[in-house]
Amino acid sequence: MTIDPTNFIYFFPTTSASNSQCIWISSEHILSYHRFDRGNTEVKFKNKQSKIIPVSFNSFNNQVLRTALLRTTLISRIEESERKALYFFNGKRSISALERASNYRIRGFKG
């Protein structure tokens, strides 16, 4: 879930959001994670805290990857919008060469 794409704030749920056991995690604060045991994942955060999350490693990893894809997609869209806005506000500029063809002699060409 995107909270604020311009400040890179993205969270993902560990289970269904309607589940009372759901934990929302900010992908930006994850330092590392690994399989703790069957059905649990140990997450180490950038603040050096470590928590055991009651979700399988594969599910957790999938959520991390989906959040990264969402982030990449949104960043690309924001950058594209900025390019279009810049083009719109600056207007189309004509481009012309500064050199003139008469300044060059081409060997073997008569014209």
PDB file of N, CA and C in Angstrom:
ATOM      1  N   MET A   1       0.847  -1.176   0.000  1.00  0.00           N
ATOM      2  CA  MET A   1       0.000   0.000   0.000  1.00  0.00           C
ATOM      3  C   MET A   1       0.892   1.238   0.000  1.00  0.00           C
ATOM      4  N   THR A   2       0.546   2.145  -0.859  1.00  0.00           N
ATOM      5  CA  THR A   2       1.296   3.397  -0.947  1.00  0.00           C
ATOM      6  C   THR A   2       0.710   4.413   0.025  1.00  0.00           C
ATOM      7  N   ILE A   3       1.533   4.908   0.911  1.00  0.00           N
ATOM      8  CA  ILE A   3       1.109   5.966   1.829  1.00  0.00           C
ATOM      9  C   ILE A   3       1.459   7.316   1.215  1.00  0.00           C
ATOM     10  N   ASP A   4       2.713   7.458   0.772  1.00  0.00           N
ATOM     11  CA  ASP A   4       3.181   8.697   0.147  1.00  0.00           C
ATOM     12  C   ASP A   4       4.323   8.359  -0.815  1.00  0.00           C
ATOM     13  N   PRO A   5       4.035   8.246  -2.117  1.00  0.00           N
ATOM     14  CA  PRO A   5       5.081   7.839  -3.056  1.00  0.00           C
ATOM     15  C   PRO A   5       6.209   8.851  -3.217  1.00  0.00           C
ATOM     16  N   THR A   6       5.928  10.132  -3.025  1.00  0.00           N
ATOM     17  CA  THR A   6       6.977  11.134  -3.187  1.00  0.00           C
ATOM     18  C   THR A   6       8.002  11.078  -2.061  1.00  0.00           C
ATOM     19  N   ASN A   7       7.597  10.570  -0.909  1.00  0.00           N
ATOM     20  CA  ASN A   7       8.518  10.402   0.219  1.00  0.00           C
ATOM     21  C   ASN A   7       8.891   8.939   0.445  1.00  0.00           C
ATOM     22  N   PHE A   8       8.536   8.085  -0.521  1.00  0.00           N
ATOM     23  CA  PHE A   8       8.882   6.665  -0.495  1.00  0.00           C
ATOM     24  C   PHE A   8       8.360   5.950   0.751  1.00  0.00           C
ATOM     25  N   ILE A   9       7.100   6.182   1.076  1.00  0.00           N
ATOM     26  CA  ILE A   9       6.480   5.534   2.224  1.00  0.00           C
ATOM     27  C   ILE A   9       5.512   4.473   1.717  1.00  0.00           C
ATOM     28  N   TYR A  10       5.919   3.213   1.877  1.00  0.00           N
ATOM     29  CA  TYR A  10       5.133   2.075   1.426  1.00  0.00           C
ATOM     30  C   TYR A  10       5.034   1.066   2.565  1.00  0.00           C
ATOM     31  N   PHE A  11       3.831   0.551   2.789  1.00  0.00           N
ATOM     32  CA  PHE A  11       3.605  -0.477   3.799  1.00  0.00           C
ATOM     33  C   PHE A  11       2.968  -1.681   3.136  1.00  0.00           C
ATOM     34  N   PHE A  12       3.182  -2.850   3.724  1.00  0.00           N
ATOM     35  CA  PHE A  12       2.486  -4.036   3.243  1.00  0.00           C
ATOM     36  C   PHE A  12       1.969  -4.830   4.440  1.00  0.00           C
ATOM     37  N   PRO A  13       0.846  -5.541   4.256  1.00  0.00           N
ATOM     38  CA  PRO A  13       0.277  -6.338   5.342  1.00  0.00           C
ATOM     39  C   PRO A  13       0.892  -7.737   5.363  1.00  0.00           C
ATOM     40  N   THR A  14       0.972  -8.317   6.543  1.00  0.00           N
ATOM     41  CA  THR A  14       1.481  -9.684   6.647  1.00  0.00           C
ATOM     42  C   THR A  14       0.386 -10.709   6.394  1.00  0.00           C
ATOM     43  N   THR A  15      -0.869 -10.320   6.569  1.00  0.00           N
ATOM     44  CA  THR A  15      -2.025 -11.174   6.274  1.00  0.00           C
ATOM     45  C   THR A  15      -3.110 -10.273   5.706  1.00  0.00           C
ATOM     46  N   SER A  16      -4.301 -10.794   5.580  1.00  0.00           N
ATOM     47  CA  SER A  16      -5.424  -9.985   5.131  1.00  0.00           C
ATOM     48  C   SER A  16      -5.600  -8.801   6.093  1.00  0.00           C
ATOM     49  N   ALA A  17      -5.873  -7.651   5.538  1.00  0.00           N
ATOM     50  CA  ALA A  17      -6.030  -6.450   6.371  1.00  0.00           C
ATOM     51  C   ALA A  17      -7.187  -6.579   7.346  1.00  0.00           C
ATOM     52  N   SER A  18      -8.151  -7.427   7.043  1.00  0.00           N
ATOM     53  CA  SER A  18      -9.295  -7.614   7.943  1.00  0.00           C
ATOM     54  C   SER A  18      -8.987  -8.579   9.089  1.00  0.00           C
ATOM     55  N   ASN A  19      -7.854  -9.249   9.016  1.00  0.00           N
ATOM     56  CA  ASN A  19      -7.444 -10.184  10.068  1.00  0.00           C
ATOM     57  C   ASN A  19      -6.897  -9.402  11.263  1.00  0.00           C
ATOM     58  N   SER A  20      -7.356  -9.742  12.447  1.00  0.00           N
ATOM     59  CA  SER A  20      -6.900  -9.021  13.642  1.00  0.00           C
ATOM     60  C   SER A  20      -5.416  -9.260  13.931  1.00  0.00           C
ATOM     61  N   GLN A  21      -4.831 -10.304  13.351  1.00  0.00           N
ATOM     62  CA  GLN A  21      -3.416 -10.605  13.543  1.00  0.00           C
ATOM     63  C   GLN A  21      -2.515  -9.902  12.507  1.00  0.00           C
ATOM     64  N   CYS A  22      -3.122  -9.109  11.634  1.00  0.00           N
ATOM     65  CA  CYS A  22      -2.376  -8.438  10.567  1.00  0.00           C
ATOM     66  C   CYS A  22      -1.396  -7.416  11.139  1.00  0.00           C
ATOM     67  N   ILE A  23      -0.203  -7.433  10.599  1.00  0.00           N
ATOM     68  CA  ILE A  23       0.834  -6.469  10.971  1.00  0.00           C
ATOM     69  C   ILE A  23       1.217  -5.714   9.706  1.00  0.00           C
ATOM     70  N   TRP A  24       1.252  -4.397   9.775  1.00  0.00           N
ATOM     71  CA  TRP A  24       1.655  -3.579   8.630  1.00  0.00           C
ATOM     72  C   TRP A  24       3.124  -3.217   8.806  1.00  0.00           C
ATOM     73  N   ILE A  25       3.903  -3.459   7.767  1.00  0.00           N
ATOM     74  CA  ILE A  25       5.350  -3.247   7.834  1.00  0.00           C
ATOM     75  C   ILE A  25       5.776  -2.263   6.746  1.00  0.00           C
ATOM     76  N   SER A  26       6.630  -1.333   7.118  1.00  0.00           N
ATOM     77  CA  SER A  26       7.204  -0.384   6.157  1.00  0.00           C
ATOM     78  C   SER A  26       8.404  -1.053   5.488  1.00  0.00           C
ATOM     79  N   SER A  27       8.343  -1.202   4.184  1.00  0.00           N
ATOM     80  CA  SER A  27       9.443  -1.851   3.463  1.00  0.00           C
ATOM     81  C   SER A  27      10.745  -1.063   3.570  1.00  0.00           C
ATOM     82  N   GLU A  28      10.631   0.225   3.763  1.00  0.00           N
ATOM     83  CA  GLU A  28      11.807   1.087   3.863  1.00  0.00           C
ATOM     84  C   GLU A  28      12.632   0.809   5.121  1.00  0.00           C
ATOM     85  N   HIS A  29      12.007   0.258   6.145  1.00  0.00           N
ATOM     86  CA  HIS A  29      12.695   0.047   7.425  1.00  0.00           C
ATOM     87  C   HIS A  29      13.260  -1.359   7.599  1.00  0.00           C
ATOM     88  N   ILE A  30      13.081  -2.213   6.598  1.00  0.00           N
ATOM     89  CA  ILE A  30      13.591  -3.583   6.696  1.00  0.00           C
ATOM     90  C   ILE A  30      15.071  -3.602   6.326  1.00  0.00           C
ATOM     91  N   LEU A  31      15.867  -4.146   7.214  1.00  0.00           N
ATOM     92  CA  LEU A  31      17.291  -4.319   6.941  1.00  0.00           C
ATOM     93  C   LEU A  31      17.518  -5.685   6.295  1.00  0.00           C
ATOM     94  N   SER A  32      16.918  -6.719   6.879  1.00  0.00           N
ATOM     95  CA  SER A  32      17.021  -8.074   6.342  1.00  0.00           C
ATOM     96  C   SER A  32      15.900  -8.925   6.925  1.00  0.00           C
ATOM     97  N   TYR A  33      15.715 -10.103   6.342  1.00  0.00           N
ATOM     98  CA  TYR A  33      14.728 -11.046   6.864  1.00  0.00           C
ATOM     99  C   TYR A  33      15.123 -12.448   6.433  1.00  0.00           C
ATOM    100  N   HIS A  34      14.748 -13.414   7.233  1.00  0.00           N
ATOM    101  CA  HIS A  34      15.034 -14.808   6.897  1.00  0.00           C
ATOM    102  C   HIS A  34      14.011 -15.729   7.558  1.00  0.00           C
ATOM    103  N   ARG A  35      13.987 -16.957   7.076  1.00  0.00           N
ATOM    104  CA  ARG A  35      13.076 -17.965   7.620  1.00  0.00           C
ATOM    105  C   ARG A  35      13.495 -18.273   9.054  1.00  0.00           C
ATOM    106  N   PHE A  36      12.568 -18.140   9.996  1.00  0.00           N
ATOM    107  CA  PHE A  36      12.858 -18.452  11.391  1.00  0.00           C
ATOM    108  C   PHE A  36      12.542 -19.916  11.651  1.00  0.00           C
ATOM    109  N   ASP A  37      11.347 -20.303  11.368  1.00  0.00           N
ATOM    110  CA  ASP A  37      10.917 -21.698  11.380  1.00  0.00           C
ATOM    111  C   ASP A  37       9.676 -21.793  10.502  1.00  0.00           C
ATOM    112  N   ARG A  38       9.089 -22.947  10.434  1.00  0.00           N
ATOM    113  CA  ARG A  38       7.929 -23.105   9.560  1.00  0.00           C
ATOM    114  C   ARG A  38       6.809 -22.159   9.986  1.00  0.00           C
ATOM    115  N   GLY A  39       6.432 -21.273   9.097  1.00  0.00           N
ATOM    116  CA  GLY A  39       5.334 -20.355   9.373  1.00  0.00           C
ATOM    117  C   GLY A  39       5.731 -19.052  10.048  1.00  0.00           C
ATOM    118  N   ASN A  40       7.023 -18.861  10.306  1.00  0.00           N
ATOM    119  CA  ASN A  40       7.491 -17.623  10.946  1.00  0.00           C
ATOM    120  C   ASN A  40       8.707 -17.066  10.216  1.00  0.00           C
ATOM    121  N   THR A  41       8.789 -15.749  10.181  1.00  0.00           N
ATOM    122  CA  THR A  41       9.901 -15.058   9.537  1.00  0.00           C
ATOM    123  C   THR A  41      10.508 -14.086  10.529  1.00  0.00           C
ATOM    124  N   GLU A  42      11.823 -14.090  10.620  1.00  0.00           N
ATOM    125  CA  GLU A  42      12.504 -13.112  11.476  1.00  0.00           C
ATOM    126  C   GLU A  42      12.878 -11.906  10.621  1.00  0.00           C
ATOM    127  N   VAL A  43      12.464 -10.738  11.088  1.00  0.00           N
ATOM    128  CA  VAL A  43      12.726  -9.491  10.369  1.00  0.00           C
ATOM    129  C   VAL A  43      13.642  -8.626  11.220  1.00  0.00           C
ATOM    130  N   LYS A  44      14.734  -8.173  10.621  1.00  0.00           N
ATOM    131  CA  LYS A  44      15.635  -7.238  11.288  1.00  0.00           C
ATOM    132  C   LYS A  44      15.408  -5.876  10.646  1.00  0.00           C
ATOM    133  N   PHE A  45      15.176  -4.889  11.495  1.00  0.00           N
ATOM    134  CA  PHE A  45      14.885  -3.546  11.035  1.00  0.00           C
ATOM    135  C   PHE A  45      16.137  -2.673  11.121  1.00  0.00           C
ATOM    136  N   LYS A  46      16.095  -1.557  10.432  1.00  0.00           N
ATOM    137  CA  LYS A  46      17.241  -0.648  10.390  1.00  0.00           C
ATOM    138  C   LYS A  46      17.592  -0.069  11.750  1.00  0.00           C
ATOM    139  N   ASN A  47      16.630  -0.062  12.677  1.00  0.00           N
ATOM    140  CA  ASN A  47      16.907   0.436  14.030  1.00  0.00           C
ATOM    141  C   ASN A  47      17.513  -0.651  14.918  1.00  0.00           C
ATOM    142  N   LYS A  48      17.945  -1.750  14.286  1.00  0.00           N
ATOM    143  CA  LYS A  48      18.626  -2.889  14.944  1.00  0.00           C
ATOM    144  C   LYS A  48      17.685  -3.784  15.743  1.00  0.00           C
ATOM    145  N   GLN A  49      16.389  -3.527  15.740  1.00  0.00           N
ATOM    146  CA  GLN A  49      15.446  -4.420  16.405  1.00  0.00           C
ATOM    147  C   GLN A  49      15.139  -5.601  15.505  1.00  0.00           C
ATOM    148  N   SER A  50      14.859  -6.715  16.131  1.00  0.00           N
ATOM    149  CA  SER A  50      14.522  -7.930  15.407  1.00  0.00           C
ATOM    150  C   SER A  50      13.187  -8.457  15.940  1.00  0.00           C
ATOM    151  N   LYS A  51      12.301  -8.839  15.035  1.00  0.00           N
ATOM    152  CA  LYS A  51      10.978  -9.344  15.432  1.00  0.00           C
ATOM    153  C   LYS A  51      10.672 -10.630  14.673  1.00  0.00           C
ATOM    154  N   ILE A  52      10.006 -11.553  15.357  1.00  0.00           N
ATOM    155  CA  ILE A  52       9.508 -12.769  14.727  1.00  0.00           C
ATOM    156  C   ILE A  52       8.081 -12.468  14.279  1.00  0.00           C
ATOM    157  N   ILE A  53       7.837 -12.581  12.983  1.00  0.00           N
ATOM    158  CA  ILE A  53       6.532 -12.273  12.408  1.00  0.00           C
ATOM    159  C   ILE A  53       5.837 -13.600  12.070  1.00  0.00           C
ATOM    160  N   PRO A  54       4.582 -13.782  12.512  1.00  0.00           N
ATOM    161  CA  PRO A  54       3.877 -15.042  12.247  1.00  0.00           C
ATOM    162  C   PRO A  54       3.340 -15.142  10.816  1.00  0.00           C
ATOM    163  N   VAL A  55       4.261 -15.222   9.870  1.00  0.00           N
ATOM    164  CA  VAL A  55       3.925 -15.383   8.457  1.00  0.00           C
ATOM    165  C   VAL A  55       5.068 -16.184   7.819  1.00  0.00           C
ATOM    166  N   SER A  56       4.735 -17.046   6.877  1.00  0.00           N
ATOM    167  CA  SER A  56       5.769 -17.860   6.242  1.00  0.00           C
ATOM    168  C   SER A  56       6.758 -16.978   5.495  1.00  0.00           C
ATOM    169  N   PHE A  57       7.961 -17.498   5.352  1.00  0.00           N
ATOM    170  CA  PHE A  57       9.004 -16.761   4.639  1.00  0.00           C
ATOM    171  C   PHE A  57       8.567 -16.464   3.214  1.00  0.00           C
ATOM    172  N   ASN A  58       7.980 -17.448   2.533  1.00  0.00           N
ATOM    173  CA  ASN A  58       7.570 -17.249   1.142  1.00  0.00           C
ATOM    174  C   ASN A  58       6.513 -16.159   1.014  1.00  0.00           C
ATOM    175  N   SER A  59       5.541 -16.125   1.910  1.00  0.00           N
ATOM    176  CA  SER A  59       4.516 -15.078   1.873  1.00  0.00           C
ATOM    177  C   SER A  59       5.132 -13.709   2.145  1.00  0.00           C
ATOM    178  N   PHE A  60       6.015 -13.651   3.133  1.00  0.00           N
ATOM    179  CA  PHE A  60       6.662 -12.391   3.476  1.00  0.00           C
ATOM    180  C   PHE A  60       7.514 -11.898   2.304  1.00  0.00           C
ATOM    181  N   ASN A  61       8.297 -12.800   1.728  1.00  0.00           N
ATOM    182  CA  ASN A  61       9.151 -12.445   0.599  1.00  0.00           C
ATOM    183  C   ASN A  61       8.304 -11.956  -0.578  1.00  0.00           C
ATOM    184  N   ASN A  62       7.184 -12.615  -0.830  1.00  0.00           N
ATOM    185  CA  ASN A  62       6.290 -12.201  -1.905  1.00  0.00           C
ATOM    186  C   ASN A  62       5.776 -10.777  -1.676  1.00  0.00           C
ATOM    187  N   GLN A  63       5.414 -10.453  -0.451  1.00  0.00           N
ATOM    188  CA  GLN A  63       4.923  -9.105  -0.130  1.00  0.00           C
ATOM    189  C   GLN A  63       6.027  -8.060  -0.314  1.00  0.00           C
ATOM    190  N   VAL A  64       7.242  -8.401   0.075  1.00  0.00           N
ATOM    191  CA  VAL A  64       8.370  -7.482  -0.109  1.00  0.00           C
ATOM    192  C   VAL A  64       8.591  -7.217  -1.596  1.00  0.00           C
ATOM    193  N   LEU A  65       8.564  -8.274  -2.400  1.00  0.00           N
ATOM    194  CA  LEU A  65       8.782  -8.127  -3.844  1.00  0.00           C
ATOM    195  C   LEU A  65       7.645  -7.357  -4.513  1.00  0.00           C
ATOM    196  N   ARG A  66       6.408  -7.628  -4.112  1.00  0.00           N
ATOM    197  CA  ARG A  66       5.266  -6.902  -4.684  1.00  0.00           C
ATOM    198  C   ARG A  66       5.330  -5.419  -4.337  1.00  0.00           C
ATOM    199  N   THR A  67       5.761  -5.111  -3.128  1.00  0.00           N
ATOM    200  CA  THR A  67       5.893  -3.715  -2.711  1.00  0.00           C
ATOM    201  C   THR A  67       7.002  -3.025  -3.504  1.00  0.00           C
ATOM    202  N   ALA A  68       8.099  -3.728  -3.751  1.00  0.00           N
ATOM    203  CA  ALA A  68       9.195  -3.165  -4.549  1.00  0.00           C
ATOM    204  C   ALA A  68       8.738  -2.891  -5.979  1.00  0.00           C
ATOM    205  N   LEU A  69       7.944  -3.805  -6.546  1.00  0.00           N
ATOM    206  CA  LEU A  69       7.421  -3.604  -7.903  1.00  0.00           C
ATOM    207  C   LEU A  69       6.485  -2.398  -7.942  1.00  0.00           C
ATOM    208  N   LEU A  70       5.614  -2.286  -6.940  1.00  0.00           N
ATOM    209  CA  LEU A  70       4.706  -1.135  -6.856  1.00  0.00           C
ATOM    210  C   LEU A  70       5.503   0.162  -6.776  1.00  0.00           C
ATOM    211  N   ARG A  71       6.513   0.167  -5.951  1.00  0.00           N
ATOM    212  CA  ARG A  71       7.350   1.365  -5.781  1.00  0.00           C
ATOM    213  C   ARG A  71       8.020   1.754  -7.096  1.00  0.00           C
ATOM    214  N   THR A  72       8.609   0.785  -7.773  1.00  0.00           N
ATOM    215  CA  THR A  72       9.274   1.041  -9.055  1.00  0.00           C
ATOM    216  C   THR A  72       8.294   1.571 -10.089  1.00  0.00           C
ATOM    217  N   THR A  73       7.118   0.968 -10.159  1.00  0.00           N
ATOM    218  CA  THR A  73       6.097   1.398 -11.118  1.00  0.00           C
ATOM    219  C   THR A  73       5.650   2.825 -10.843  1.00  0.00           C
ATOM    220  N   LEU A  74       5.393   3.147  -9.588  1.00  0.00           N
ATOM    221  CA  LEU A  74       4.952   4.499  -9.250  1.00  0.00           C
ATOM    222  C   LEU A  74       6.037   5.538  -9.485  1.00  0.00           C
ATOM    223  N   ILE A  75       7.267   5.202  -9.180  1.00  0.00           N
ATOM    224  CA  ILE A  75       8.369   6.137  -9.425  1.00  0.00           C
ATOM    225  C   ILE A  75       8.486   6.419 -10.920  1.00  0.00           C
ATOM    226  N   SER A  76       8.351   5.378 -11.742  1.00  0.00           N
ATOM    227  CA  SER A  76       8.406   5.570 -13.203  1.00  0.00           C
ATOM    228  C   SER A  76       7.279   6.476 -13.681  1.00  0.00           C
ATOM    229  N   ARG A  77       6.094   6.270 -13.140  1.00  0.00           N
ATOM    230  CA  ARG A  77       4.956   7.112 -13.535  1.00  0.00           C
ATOM    231  C   ARG A  77       5.141   8.555 -13.097  1.00  0.00           C
ATOM    232  N   ILE A  78       5.671   8.756 -11.913  1.00  0.00           N
ATOM    233  CA  ILE A  78       5.919  10.122 -11.428  1.00  0.00           C
ATOM    234  C   ILE A  78       6.951  10.805 -12.315  1.00  0.00           C
ATOM    235  N   GLU A  79       8.039  10.089 -12.650  1.00  0.00           N
ATOM    236  CA  GLU A  79       9.071  10.667 -13.500  1.00  0.00           C
ATOM    237  C   GLU A  79       8.522  10.991 -14.888  1.00  0.00           C
ATOM    238  N   GLU A  80       7.690  10.115 -15.435  1.00  0.00           N
ATOM    239  CA  GLU A  80       7.084  10.360 -16.747  1.00  0.00           C
ATOM    240  C   GLU A  80       6.169  11.581 -16.695  1.00  0.00           C
ATOM    241  N   SER A  81       5.387  11.711 -15.626  1.00  0.00           N
ATOM    242  CA  SER A  81       4.513  12.874 -15.470  1.00  0.00           C
ATOM    243  C   SER A  81       5.319  14.160 -15.369  1.00  0.00           C
ATOM    244  N   GLU A  82       6.439  14.108 -14.666  1.00  0.00           N
ATOM    245  CA  GLU A  82       7.300  15.280 -14.545  1.00  0.00           C
ATOM    246  C   GLU A  82       7.881  15.669 -15.898  1.00  0.00           C
ATOM    247  N   ARG A  83       8.289  14.658 -16.697  1.00  0.00           N
ATOM    248  CA  ARG A  83       8.818  14.957 -18.034  1.00  0.00           C
ATOM    249  C   ARG A  83       7.744  15.599 -18.909  1.00  0.00           C
ATOM    250  N   LYS A  84       6.530  15.069 -18.846  1.00  0.00           N
ATOM    251  CA  LYS A  84       5.436  15.618 -19.648  1.00  0.00           C
ATOM    252  C   LYS A  84       5.094  17.033 -19.200  1.00  0.00           C
ATOM    253  N   ALA A  85       5.096  17.271 -17.902  1.00  0.00           N
ATOM    254  CA  ALA A  85       4.798  18.613 -17.387  1.00  0.00           C
ATOM    255  C   ALA A  85       5.877  19.596 -17.816  1.00  0.00           C
ATOM    256  N   LEU A  86       7.115  19.168 -17.770  1.00  0.00           N
ATOM    257  CA  LEU A  86       8.216  20.029 -18.187  1.00  0.00           C
ATOM    258  C   LEU A  86       8.077  20.375 -19.666  1.00  0.00           C
ATOM    259  N   TYR A  87       7.753  19.404 -20.485  1.00  0.00           N
ATOM    260  CA  TYR A  87       7.561  19.638 -21.919  1.00  0.00           C
ATOM    261  C   TYR A  87       6.379  20.575 -22.145  1.00  0.00           C
ATOM    262  N   PHE A  88       5.302  20.355 -21.401  1.00  0.00           N
ATOM    263  CA  PHE A  88       4.094  21.167 -21.544  1.00  0.00           C
ATOM    264  C   PHE A  88       4.370  22.622 -21.181  1.00  0.00           C
ATOM    265  N   PHE A  89       5.047  22.854 -20.061  1.00  0.00           N
ATOM    266  CA  PHE A  89       5.290  24.216 -19.599  1.00  0.00           C
ATOM    267  C   PHE A  89       6.368  24.936 -20.413  1.00  0.00           C
ATOM    268  N   ASN A  90       7.357  24.208 -20.875  1.00  0.00           N
ATOM    269  CA  ASN A  90       8.419  24.832 -21.670  1.00  0.00           C
ATOM    270  C   ASN A  90       8.038  24.970 -23.131  1.00  0.00           C
ATOM    271  N   GLY A  91       7.083  24.203 -23.568  1.00  0.00           N
ATOM    272  CA  GLY A  91       6.654  24.255 -24.961  1.00  0.00           C
ATOM    273  C   GLY A  91       7.627  23.566 -25.877  1.00  0.00           C
ATOM    274  N   LYS A  92       7.156  23.306 -27.079  1.00  0.00           N
ATOM    275  CA  LYS A  92       7.994  22.661 -28.075  1.00  0.00           C
ATOM    276  C   LYS A  92       8.999  23.684 -28.594  1.00  0.00           C
ATOM    277  N   ARG A  93      10.221  23.302 -28.588  1.00  0.00           N
ATOM    278  CA  ARG A  93      11.264  24.202 -29.061  1.00  0.00           C
ATOM    279  C   ARG A  93      11.768  23.710 -30.403  1.00  0.00           C
ATOM    280  N   SER A  94      11.951  24.641 -31.294  1.00  0.00           N
ATOM    281  CA  SER A  94      12.476  24.239 -32.595  1.00  0.00           C
ATOM    282  C   SER A  94      13.987  24.086 -32.495  1.00  0.00           C
ATOM    283  N   ILE A  95      14.461  23.117 -33.206  1.00  0.00           N
ATOM    284  CA  ILE A  95      15.894  22.839 -33.207  1.00  0.00           C
ATOM    285  C   ILE A  95      16.399  23.060 -34.622  1.00  0.00           C
ATOM    286  N   SER A  96      17.455  23.836 -34.755  1.00  0.00           N
ATOM    287  CA  SER A  96      18.037  24.058 -36.074  1.00  0.00           C
ATOM    288  C   SER A  96      19.549  23.957 -35.960  1.00  0.00           C
ATOM    289  N   ALA A  97      20.160  23.536 -37.045  1.00  0.00           N
ATOM    290  CA  ALA A  97      21.611  23.393 -37.070  1.00  0.00           C
ATOM    291  C   ALA A  97      22.244  24.775 -37.173  1.00  0.00           C
ATOM    292  N   LEU A  98      23.378  24.927 -36.563  1.00  0.00           N
ATOM    293  CA  LEU A  98      24.085  26.197 -36.614  1.00  0.00           C
ATOM    294  C   LEU A  98      24.981  26.297 -37.836  1.00  0.00           C
ATOM    295  N   GLU A  99      25.397  25.152 -38.371  1.00  0.00           N
ATOM    296  CA  GLU A  99      26.273  25.186 -39.524  1.00  0.00           C
ATOM    297  C   GLU A  99      25.473  25.323 -40.806  1.00  0.00           C
ATOM    298  N   ARG A 100      26.147  25.798 -41.822  1.00  0.00           N
ATOM    299  CA  ARG A 100      25.529  25.892 -43.151  1.00  0.00           C
ATOM    300  C   ARG A 100      26.263  24.923 -44.076  1.00  0.00           C
ATOM    301  N   ALA A 101      25.515  24.331 -44.968  1.00  0.00           N
ATOM    302  CA  ALA A 101      26.091  23.357 -45.890  1.00  0.00           C
ATOM    303  C   ALA A 101      27.173  23.962 -46.766  1.00  0.00           C
ATOM    304  N   SER A 102      27.098  25.255 -47.050  1.00  0.00           N
ATOM    305  CA  SER A 102      28.075  25.890 -47.934  1.00  0.00           C
ATOM    306  C   SER A 102      29.470  25.949 -47.320  1.00  0.00           C
ATOM    307  N   ASN A 103      29.590  25.728 -46.028  1.00  0.00           N
ATOM    308  CA  ASN A 103      30.887  25.772 -45.368  1.00  0.00           C
ATOM    309  C   ASN A 103      31.695  24.502 -45.585  1.00  0.00           C
ATOM    310  N   TYR A 104      31.113  23.479 -46.179  1.00  0.00           N
ATOM    311  CA  TYR A 104      31.776  22.193 -46.339  1.00  0.00           C
ATOM    312  C   TYR A 104      31.991  21.870 -47.814  1.00  0.00           C
ATOM    313  N   ARG A 105      33.142  21.311 -48.123  1.00  0.00           N
ATOM    314  CA  ARG A 105      33.410  20.813 -49.468  1.00  0.00           C
ATOM    315  C   ARG A 105      33.446  19.302 -49.401  1.00  0.00           C
ATOM    316  N   ILE A 106      32.675  18.688 -50.231  1.00  0.00           N
ATOM    317  CA  ILE A 106      32.634  17.242 -50.253  1.00  0.00           C
ATOM    318  C   ILE A 106      33.373  16.772 -51.487  1.00  0.00           C
ATOM    319  N   ARG A 107      34.403  15.957 -51.322  1.00  0.00           N
ATOM    320  CA  ARG A 107      35.202  15.478 -52.455  1.00  0.00           C
ATOM    321  C   ARG A 107      34.352  14.613 -53.386  1.00  0.00           C
ATOM    322  N   GLY A 108      34.503  14.834 -54.635  1.00  0.00           N
ATOM    323  CA  GLY A 108      33.820  14.046 -55.627  1.00  0.00           C
ATOM    324  C   GLY A 108      32.383  14.460 -55.852  1.00  0.00           C
ATOM    325  N   PHE A 109      31.944  15.486 -55.164  1.00  0.00           N
ATOM    326  CA  PHE A 109      30.564  15.945 -55.322  1.00  0.00           C
ATOM    327  C   PHE A 109      30.569  17.251 -56.075  1.00  0.00           C
ATOM    328  N   LYS A 110      29.808  17.290 -57.143  1.00  0.00           N
ATOM    329  CA  LYS A 110      29.661  18.538 -57.901  1.00  0.00           C
ATOM    330  C   LYS A 110      28.240  18.993 -57.765  1.00  0.00           C
ATOM    331  N   GLY A 111      28.051  20.119 -57.257  1.00  0.00           N
ATOM    332  CA  GLY A 111      26.686  20.574 -57.097  1.00  0.00           C
ATOM    333  C   GLY A 111      26.578  22.010 -56.833  1.00  0.00           C
TER     334      GLY A 111
END
